[in-house]
PDB file of C-alpha atoms and ligand atoms in Angstrom:
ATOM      1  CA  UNK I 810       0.000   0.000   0.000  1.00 87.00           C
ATOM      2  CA  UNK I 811       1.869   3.543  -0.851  1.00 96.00           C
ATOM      3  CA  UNK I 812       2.179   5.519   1.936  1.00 98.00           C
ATOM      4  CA  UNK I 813       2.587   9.230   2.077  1.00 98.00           C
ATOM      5  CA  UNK I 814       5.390  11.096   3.196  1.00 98.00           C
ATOM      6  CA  UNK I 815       4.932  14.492   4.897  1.00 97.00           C
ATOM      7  CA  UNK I 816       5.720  16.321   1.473  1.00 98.00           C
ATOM      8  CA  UNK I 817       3.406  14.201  -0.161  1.00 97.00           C
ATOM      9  CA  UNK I 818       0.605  14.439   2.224  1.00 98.00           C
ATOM     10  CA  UNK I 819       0.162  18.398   2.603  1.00 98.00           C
ATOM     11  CA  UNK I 820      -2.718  18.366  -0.204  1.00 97.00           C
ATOM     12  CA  UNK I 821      -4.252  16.021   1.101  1.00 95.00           C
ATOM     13  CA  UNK I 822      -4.005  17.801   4.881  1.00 97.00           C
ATOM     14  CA  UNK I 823      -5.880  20.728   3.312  1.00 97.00           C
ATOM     15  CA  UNK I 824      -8.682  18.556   2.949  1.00 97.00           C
ATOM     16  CA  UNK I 825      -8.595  17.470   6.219  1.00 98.00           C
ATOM     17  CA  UNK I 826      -9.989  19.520   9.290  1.00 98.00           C
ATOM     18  CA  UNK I 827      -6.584  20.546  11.794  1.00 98.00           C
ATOM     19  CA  UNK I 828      -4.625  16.874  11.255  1.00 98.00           C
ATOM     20  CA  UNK I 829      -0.947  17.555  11.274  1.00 98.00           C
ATOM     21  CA  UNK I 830       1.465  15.167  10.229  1.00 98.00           C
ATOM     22  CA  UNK I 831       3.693  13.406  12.590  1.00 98.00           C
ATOM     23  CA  UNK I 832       6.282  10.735  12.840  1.00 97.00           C
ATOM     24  CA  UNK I 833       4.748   8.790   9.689  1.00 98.00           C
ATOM     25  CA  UNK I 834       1.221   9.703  10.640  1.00 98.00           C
ATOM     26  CA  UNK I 835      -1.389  12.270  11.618  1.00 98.00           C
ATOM     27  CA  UNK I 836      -2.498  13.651  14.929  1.00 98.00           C
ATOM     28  CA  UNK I 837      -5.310  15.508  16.426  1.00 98.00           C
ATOM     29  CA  UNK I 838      -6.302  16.753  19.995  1.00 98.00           C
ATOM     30  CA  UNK I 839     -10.163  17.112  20.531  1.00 98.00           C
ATOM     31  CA  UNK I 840     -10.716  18.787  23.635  1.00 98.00           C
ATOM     32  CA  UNK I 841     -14.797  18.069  25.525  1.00 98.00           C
ATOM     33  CA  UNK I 842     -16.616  19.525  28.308  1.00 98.00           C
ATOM     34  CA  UNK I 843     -16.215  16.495  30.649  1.00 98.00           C
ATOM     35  CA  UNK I 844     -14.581  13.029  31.014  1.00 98.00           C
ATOM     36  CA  UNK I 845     -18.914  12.001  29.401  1.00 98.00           C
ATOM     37  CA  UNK I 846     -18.247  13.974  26.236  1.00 98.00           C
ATOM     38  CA  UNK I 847     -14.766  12.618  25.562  1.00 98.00           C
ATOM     39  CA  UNK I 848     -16.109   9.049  26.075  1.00 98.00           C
ATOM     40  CA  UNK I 849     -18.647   9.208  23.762  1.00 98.00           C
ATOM     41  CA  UNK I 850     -16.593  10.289  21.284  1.00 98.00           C
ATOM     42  CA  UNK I 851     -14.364   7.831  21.892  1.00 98.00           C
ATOM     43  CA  UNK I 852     -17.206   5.192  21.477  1.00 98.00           C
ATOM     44  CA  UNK I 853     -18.468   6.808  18.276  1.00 98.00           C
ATOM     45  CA  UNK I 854     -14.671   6.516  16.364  1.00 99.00           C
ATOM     46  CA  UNK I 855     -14.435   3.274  17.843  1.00 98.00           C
ATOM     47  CA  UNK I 856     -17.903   2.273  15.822  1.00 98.00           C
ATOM     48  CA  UNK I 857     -16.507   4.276  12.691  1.00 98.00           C
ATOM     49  CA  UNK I 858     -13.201   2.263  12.954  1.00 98.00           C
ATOM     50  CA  UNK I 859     -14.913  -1.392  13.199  1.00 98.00           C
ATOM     51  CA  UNK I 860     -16.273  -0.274  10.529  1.00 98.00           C
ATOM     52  CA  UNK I 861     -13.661   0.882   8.229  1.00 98.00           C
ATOM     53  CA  UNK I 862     -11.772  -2.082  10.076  1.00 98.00           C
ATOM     54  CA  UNK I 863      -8.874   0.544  10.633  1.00 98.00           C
ATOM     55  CA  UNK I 864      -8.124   1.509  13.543  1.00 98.00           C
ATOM     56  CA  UNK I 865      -6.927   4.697  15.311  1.00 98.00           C
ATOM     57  CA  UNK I 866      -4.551   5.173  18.552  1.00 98.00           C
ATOM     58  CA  UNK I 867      -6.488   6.831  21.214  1.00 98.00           C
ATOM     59  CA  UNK I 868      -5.080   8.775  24.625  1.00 98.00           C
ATOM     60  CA  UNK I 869      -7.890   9.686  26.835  1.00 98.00           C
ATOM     61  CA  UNK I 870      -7.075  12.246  29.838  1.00 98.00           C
ATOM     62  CA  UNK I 871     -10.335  13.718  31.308  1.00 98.00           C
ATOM     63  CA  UNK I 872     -11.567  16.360  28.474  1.00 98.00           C
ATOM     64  CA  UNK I 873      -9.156  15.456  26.212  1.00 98.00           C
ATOM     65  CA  UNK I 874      -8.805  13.082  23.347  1.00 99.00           C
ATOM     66  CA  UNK I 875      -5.663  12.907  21.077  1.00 99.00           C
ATOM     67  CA  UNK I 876      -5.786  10.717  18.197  1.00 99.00           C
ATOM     68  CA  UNK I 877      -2.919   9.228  16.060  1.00 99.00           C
ATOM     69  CA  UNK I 878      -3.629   7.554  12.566  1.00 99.00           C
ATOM     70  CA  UNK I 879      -1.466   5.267  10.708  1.00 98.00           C
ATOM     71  CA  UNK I 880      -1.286   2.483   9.294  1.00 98.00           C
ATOM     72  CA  UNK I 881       0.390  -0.204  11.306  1.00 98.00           C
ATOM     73  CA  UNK I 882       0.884  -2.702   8.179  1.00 97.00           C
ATOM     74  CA  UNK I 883       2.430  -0.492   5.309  1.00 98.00           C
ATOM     75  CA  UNK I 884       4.476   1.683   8.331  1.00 97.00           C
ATOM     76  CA  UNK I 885       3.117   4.968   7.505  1.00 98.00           C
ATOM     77  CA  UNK I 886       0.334   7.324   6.587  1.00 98.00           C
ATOM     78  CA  UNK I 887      -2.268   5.536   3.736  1.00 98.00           C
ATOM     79  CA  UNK I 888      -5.732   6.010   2.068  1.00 98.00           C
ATOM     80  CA  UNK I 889      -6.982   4.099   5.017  1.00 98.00           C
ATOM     81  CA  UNK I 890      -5.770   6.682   7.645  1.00 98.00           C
ATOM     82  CA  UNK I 891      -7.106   9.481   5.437  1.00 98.00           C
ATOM     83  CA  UNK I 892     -10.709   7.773   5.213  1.00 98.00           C
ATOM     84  CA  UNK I 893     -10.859   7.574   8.931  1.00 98.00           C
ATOM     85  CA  UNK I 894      -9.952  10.745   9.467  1.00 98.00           C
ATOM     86  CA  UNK I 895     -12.497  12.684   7.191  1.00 98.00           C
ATOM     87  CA  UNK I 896     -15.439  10.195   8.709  1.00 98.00           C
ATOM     88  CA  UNK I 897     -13.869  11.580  12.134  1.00 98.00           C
ATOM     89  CA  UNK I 898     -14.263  15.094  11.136  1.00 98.00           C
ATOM     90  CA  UNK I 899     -17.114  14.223  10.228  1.00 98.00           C
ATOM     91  CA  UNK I 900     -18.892  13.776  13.703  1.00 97.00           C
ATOM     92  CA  UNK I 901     -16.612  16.077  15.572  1.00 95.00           C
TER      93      UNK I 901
HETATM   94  N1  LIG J 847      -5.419  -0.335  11.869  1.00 75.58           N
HETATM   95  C1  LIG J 847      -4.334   0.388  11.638  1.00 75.58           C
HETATM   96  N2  LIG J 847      -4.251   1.647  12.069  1.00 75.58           N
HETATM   97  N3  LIG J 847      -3.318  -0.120  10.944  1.00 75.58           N
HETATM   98  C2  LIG J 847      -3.339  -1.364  10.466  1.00 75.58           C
HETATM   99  O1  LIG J 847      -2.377  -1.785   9.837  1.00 75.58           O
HETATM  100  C3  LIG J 847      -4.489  -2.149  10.713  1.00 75.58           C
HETATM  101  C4  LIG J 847      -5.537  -1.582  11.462  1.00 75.58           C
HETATM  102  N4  LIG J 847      -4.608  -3.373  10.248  1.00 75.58           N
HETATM  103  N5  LIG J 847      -6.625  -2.302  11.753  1.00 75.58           N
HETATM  104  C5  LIG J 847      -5.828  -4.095  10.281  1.00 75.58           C
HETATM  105  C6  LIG J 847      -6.734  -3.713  11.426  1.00 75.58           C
HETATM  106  C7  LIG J 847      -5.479  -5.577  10.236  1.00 75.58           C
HETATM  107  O2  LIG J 847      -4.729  -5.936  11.362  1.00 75.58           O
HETATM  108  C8  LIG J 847      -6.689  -6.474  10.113  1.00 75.58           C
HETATM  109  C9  LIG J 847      -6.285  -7.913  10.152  1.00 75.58           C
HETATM  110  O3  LIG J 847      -7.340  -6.155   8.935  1.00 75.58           O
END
């Protein structure tokens, strides 16, 4: 699966709603009202990742939940990653 380097993926960032890219992949912080809010969200990209069956790294403190997306097999940032993330913007 190609992957896309940071060079490579700033076009495709502008489509994207504040991802940056990182160490091979793409981060974002989400920030909630309460620990409730967070969850939920948490639950609803959880549901969006079964069902992509792509999966995103998740760090929960409180308020405040940072995602990370890339894709584990191909070492770096893919189609898949950018899917996930646009169905994530999506709800957030
Ligand atoms: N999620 C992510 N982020 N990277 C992967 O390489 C990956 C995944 N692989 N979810 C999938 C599941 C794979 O392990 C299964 C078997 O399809």
């Amino acid at each position: 699966m190609d992957t896309y380097n940071e060079q490579k993926a700033q076009p495709i960032l502008k489509e994207l709603k504040d991802w940056t890219f990182n160490n091979n992949g793409i981060e974002k912080k989400f920030v909630f009202k309460n620990f409730s809010q967070g969850l939920g969200f948490i639950v609803q990209v959880g549901l969006l990742a079964e069902k992509q069956n792509h999966h995103p790294e998740l760090f929960n403190v409180y308020n405040k939940v940072d995602i990370r997306l890339s894709t584990h097999d191909a070492n770096g940032l893919t189609d898949k990653d950018i899917d996930l993330a646009k169905a994530i913007d999506q709800i957030s």
